[in-house]
């Protein structure tokens, strides 16, 4: 997000700047605001976006607008002369009405703050009062920098949803906007009362049938001592109830209405409290039959009744008896004072005795209503009125919506194709279907697009209320005939409903024996294509078995909606699988394929990619001059294609620097400079600064000395021949890319048979385990000197590596060998040309002892040239060494740092051909610098020896 550094603000402003910079601000921001910021960022909204969507086709005569006009007029008069602006938006966030406390304020504000029609939904406007009230479904406050958009930083607002009292549905939002400097806590009370007034006016706009039922409800009442009735919805019953508690009460009320009979039910809320709902069948004077649902609570009656629409008279009380009662012993609750004039959480919190209350006394455990002399006074209120048939549809619709809402949370929690398909099946069973099968093409499972999903389907998921039905097993290829519902579904791209499978001839003809067995269990089918972005990914089949009612059109619509949501998640997972496969292929192609043949160490290695994404971990084994071996392990920060590509660059560069015979600290210095250049030249398109860690080890089998240096990387594990495990205390060194800081090397003597474990941090970093515990586990896995490197690798992965690694793991295990001293010959000589012949003779005798007579001519000539050059151009003392390994290596060292230079002598030159001859006779040659002096070496092959 483009914004300044988080240094200039305080409080919310600083937290917002830090959030936009990608820092963690959980401790300093209210949960609702932080959640809204996160949603705004995930939607790709920009904080400096000035424009808002505008609609000129909004309904200026909407129910919420008609109900709000008189209330807004009174509020405008109340706030006259102030900088208050009052707005009402519909349930989609479009502003329908505007009022201003000061007339001049409208002229000074931008258009989107004074003209109806602008949309303030969170998905387009970011964190703001109207959008957040719709998202949180409760009274909210947004102050100053809590707004996501820059344009609203100086403003504050309070907003509250306005609901239809009968349905509980949000009809719109009432919002107060004002300068941040004029914040007044009393506005919360004012906006609540104003919203209640609008809701009462919405109740007055109910349909004629609803008003008739409401009138019948009120007209059948009997006198009560204090007029205990309250004709608003569940939200007024308890404003502080959580949304899920309100949903439970509303659903139970709709269920009681759908039954169409007298009943009572005790509803347990999620926090342990209980509310008794009582249903009362009734008939209006015009013949409308319906049910009223009351909430009955213990506690004193409110001091005054709630005002109801003017056209409905308020009777003094209720009458009647309950015939069906569900009584549950409620828990003891904490008392609280009741708010006057309404049933709130305070009223709900009073102690409920061991009785369920009916509207006219108590209902005992035997279900018989009666009066109790010691019974606590009751408070009750109307929750909902409706007709049973409509209530049945409403209940089914509510449950479908709840299932869709649940599907949004349950489907697509991972980026795994198979798991996403399984989540679809688990969501649908048993609330929509009793059995679900999902078939996907093999190409989709690999992350590709299927050329023809009708010919390449494989059974991916079988899920149901039990496991003994004869569906094709998971993994088997399934072939649907052209007349089957599944094939018709794939061909048309539309959901296919078969209410009666026994009449589905095409389905029966597919596999008579198989389908005959299924028909003893299932009777109805919906086949739904999994379509995302215009591409058919597979098919989901929903079967009904226990419910005798067949699937209907509503079920087909629900199945199609579930499948559409799941298909999008499956397609996202498929695309991710494809991208991950590509990155993993690139990563593996950049790692060593075959390790070089050498005698210095015995090598085993492993690379384990992260479950979620591929990173930039790498390793390498590099043969060096003098039978030495270089071991490299590194880790590029981040994941994905960029990290893999950067890893390839670093590995190539590291190998080049190592082959130049630089010591470990110099190799890391060169890599550090390279990473700095990469970061300057390729800023990674906002992906952040490129960074990496590295550990470089050089082992010399002639001296059994090991030189190590690391750049922000974990130190290696060292296992002595006796099984002792330690972690050498190497100088840490900064990570690569910081620049300007030095790297230091350390030397350790390794007895023959020692083991070195080089690894990346993915092995020891686990959010669920302490690092000390992991290191102890690693010690235990390594403390087996009898294990081969391959066995050690496997043991480490099985016992130490996380079960579900969130980062790559690279392992490199080397067991050291020592070069036999009898295969090493060395001579020291002064800088005297007369001694060259002595060295040649001694070398020839040594080669004869080794049985390398055929290599004697080339070795004699090379030694002669190298020693002569050292005497002429170097400085004493001079040392000559022969190493007999896989090849014959001739080394001549002196105290000079002058570098030899290969050139081609012309025909008239009398000299200058020595290094040229060495280069022609040797397989390879080069120079290795020492802390004091240098070594010139040449390597001869022994194929003919």
Coordinates of C-alpha atoms in Angstrom, one line a residue, residues 668 694 709-715 729-735 742-744:
X668 CA 30.7 -15.3 1.4
X694 CA 24.7 -19.6 3.6
X709 CA 32.2 -19.7 7.6
X710 CA 28.5 -18.8 7.7
X711 CA 26.3 -15.9 6.8
X712 CA 23.3 -15.9 9.1
X713 CA 22.9 -19.6 8.7
X714 CA 22.5 -22.3 11.5
X715 CA 25.9 -23.8 12.4
X729 CA 30.6 -22.2 17.8
X730 CA 31.2 -20.5 14.5
X731 CA 31.2 -16.7 14.0
X732 CA 27.6 -16.0 13.0
X733 CA 28.2 -13.5 10.2
X734 CA 25.3 -11.3 8.8
X735 CA 22.9 -12.7 6.2
X742 CA 32.9 -8.9 7.6
X743 CA 32.7 -12.7 7.6
X744 CA 35.1 -14.8 9.7

